[in-house]
Every structure is written in structure tokens, then in C-alpha cells.
Tab-separated table of C-alpha atoms in Angstrom:
chain	number	residue	atom	x	y	z
A	1	MET	CA	-0.390	0.128	0.138
A	2	ASN	CA	1.188	3.495	-0.893
A	3	GLU	CA	2.654	5.507	2.192
A	4	SER	CA	0.666	8.770	1.091
A	5	VAL	CA	-2.559	6.815	1.407
A	6	LYS	CA	-2.246	5.012	5.137
A	7	VAL	CA	-5.572	4.495	6.761
A	8	THR	CA	-3.824	4.960	10.027
A	9	GLU	CA	-1.761	8.092	9.070
A	10	ARG	CA	-2.887	11.301	11.190
A	11	LEU	CA	-2.478	14.626	9.026
A	12	ASN	CA	-0.950	17.570	10.581
A	13	GLU	CA	-2.277	21.473	9.812
A	14	ASN	CA	0.437	21.580	7.496
A	15	GLN	CA	-0.080	18.658	5.591
A	16	ILE	CA	-4.126	19.186	5.658
A	17	HIS	CA	-3.642	22.974	4.511
A	18	GLU	CA	-1.378	21.808	1.604
A	19	ALA	CA	-4.011	18.967	0.167
A	20	VAL	CA	-7.097	21.068	0.326
A	21	GLU	CA	-4.675	23.976	-1.082
A	22	ASN	CA	-3.839	21.301	-3.978
A	23	MET	CA	-7.520	20.602	-4.038
A	24	PHE	CA	-9.088	23.719	-4.788
A	25	SER	CA	-6.381	24.934	-7.437
A	26	LYS	CA	-8.257	23.016	-9.770
A	27	LEU	CA	-11.742	24.792	-8.846
A	28	ALA	CA	-12.400	27.977	-10.851
A	29	SER	CA	-13.905	29.673	-7.078
A	30	PRO	CA	-13.026	27.642	-4.325
A	31	PRO	CA	-14.290	28.789	-0.863
A	32	PRO	CA	-12.204	29.935	2.091
A	33	PHE	CA	-11.274	27.455	4.450
A	34	ILE	CA	-9.690	27.414	7.830
A	35	ILE	CA	-8.097	24.148	9.838
A	36	VAL	CA	-9.568	23.677	13.457
A	37	GLU	CA	-6.543	22.704	15.392
A	38	SER	CA	-8.228	21.410	18.346
A	39	LEU	CA	-11.029	20.347	20.289
A	40	ALA	CA	-11.347	23.033	22.596
A	41	MET	CA	-11.337	25.685	19.397
A	42	LEU	CA	-13.479	23.393	17.706
A	43	GLN	CA	-15.744	23.839	20.630
A	44	SER	CA	-15.969	27.486	20.600
A	45	VAL	CA	-17.185	27.222	16.878
A	46	LEU	CA	-19.492	24.727	17.639
A	47	ALA	CA	-20.933	27.081	20.693
A	48	ASP	CA	-22.470	29.261	17.554
A	49	ALA	CA	-22.856	26.639	15.319
A	50	THR	CA	-25.154	24.708	16.701
A	51	ALA	CA	-28.053	26.454	15.066
A	52	GLY	CA	-26.641	26.284	12.183
A	53	GLY	CA	-27.099	22.318	12.036
A	54	ILE	CA	-24.789	20.186	13.492
A	55	SER	CA	-25.750	18.328	16.387
A	56	GLU	CA	-24.225	19.410	19.713
A	57	GLY	CA	-22.250	16.997	20.913
A	58	ALA	CA	-20.877	15.814	17.929
A	59	ILE	CA	-17.493	16.132	16.168
A	60	PRO	CA	-17.635	16.905	12.944
A	61	LYS	CA	-14.747	16.065	10.494
A	62	GLY	CA	-15.632	19.307	8.495
A	63	PHE	CA	-18.344	21.665	8.432
A	64	PHE	CA	-19.275	25.340	6.394
A	65	TYR	CA	-20.529	28.076	8.805
A	66	LYS	CA	-20.238	31.703	7.971
A	67	GLY	CA	-18.944	30.911	4.379
A	68	THR	CA	-15.969	29.093	5.129
A	69	LEU	CA	-15.268	25.428	5.142
A	70	ARG	CA	-13.877	24.397	8.788
A	71	ILE	CA	-11.551	21.207	8.296
A	72	CYS	CA	-11.199	19.808	11.597
A	73	ARG	CA	-7.937	18.450	12.087
A	74	PRO	CA	-8.707	15.922	15.539
A	75	ALA	CA	-10.967	14.349	13.091
A	76	ILE	CA	-9.605	13.393	10.079
A	77	THR	CA	-7.770	10.175	10.277
A	78	SER	CA	-5.884	10.096	6.924
A	79	ARG	CA	-5.621	11.632	3.702
A	80	VAL	CA	-8.212	9.307	2.156
A	81	ASP	CA	-10.924	10.896	4.946
A	82	LEU	CA	-9.593	14.683	4.249
A	83	VAL	CA	-10.514	14.407	0.110
A	84	HIS	CA	-14.304	12.423	1.266
A	85	THR	CA	-14.608	14.852	3.885
A	86	VAL	CA	-14.001	18.006	1.804
A	87	TRP	CA	-16.198	17.025	-1.114
A	88	HIS	CA	-18.773	15.796	0.986
A	89	GLU	CA	-18.280	19.506	2.702
A	90	LEU	CA	-18.575	21.167	-0.850
A	91	THR	CA	-21.884	18.906	-1.774
A	92	HIS	CA	-23.411	20.007	1.162
A	93	ASP	CA	-22.457	24.028	0.534
A	94	CYS	CA	-23.645	24.006	-3.294
A	95	LEU	CA	-26.891	22.163	-2.278
A	96	ARG	CA	-27.692	24.713	-0.175
A	97	LYS	CA	-26.803	27.386	-2.559
A	98	TYR	CA	-29.884	25.794	-5.243
A	99	LEU	CA	-32.349	24.747	-3.145
A	100	LEU	CA	-34.652	26.599	-1.067
A	101	GLN	CA	-34.093	25.116	3.170
A	102	GLU	CA	-37.243	23.125	2.978
A	103	GLN	CA	-36.157	21.725	-0.505
A	104	TYR	CA	-32.445	21.333	1.186
A	105	PHE	CA	-33.952	19.277	4.236
A	106	LYS	CA	-36.268	16.926	2.357
A	107	ALA	CA	-33.187	15.760	-0.044
A	108	LEU	CA	-31.063	15.316	2.704
A	109	MET	CA	-34.055	13.059	4.764
A	110	LEU	CA	-33.921	11.084	1.273
A	111	ILE	CA	-30.427	10.244	1.306
A	112	VAL	CA	-30.666	9.065	5.453
């Protein structure tokens, strides 16, 4: 197995930043992003973001809040996990832009 894709690999902040920059370099208009480095930092953001649809007590791998993608480093387990998380969150963000809120939540219920 290629060393860069091991599931047990934990990424540091620089590795995450470089990987996301590389992914976003292919997009015409990439969103801004920040890396949430610690659970304490995450808790301060989540205290405000729970009203935006994040379940209280959850530790997300990533989420959009106020137009910025937040990637939660403590929850990311590998490069594969990072790529999956970023595209997952971009899909949510895109759907929110093209659907009314009621349509968006109905679409999510069909997926679950």
C-alpha cells in the first residue's frame, strides 16, 4: 500500500493545508477554509454553529459556517478521509445554494 494513503496516518496542519490547497487549485472559485486545530477551538465554533444544523455534542470532520469551510484536524484520520470530507462538505454547500431550505432538508431526509 502506498505510504501516503495509509488509513492510520494522522495529518498535521501543514499537510492538511497543502492537500486542500492542491484540491482547490483545480476549482474556478474555491471557498475559503480554515483548519480547526484542537477540540477546544472546535467547541468555541460549535457553540455558535449548533444553530446552523450541527448536532450538539457531535465532533464533525468538517462543516461550512458563515461561508467558510472548517476542517477539524482532530477528527481527520487520513488523506483519504480528508478528501472525502472536503468533497462531502462542498456538496452540502453547493446544494444549499441551489435549493430552498425546505427542499434541502427534504433532500437530506431522502439520503438518510
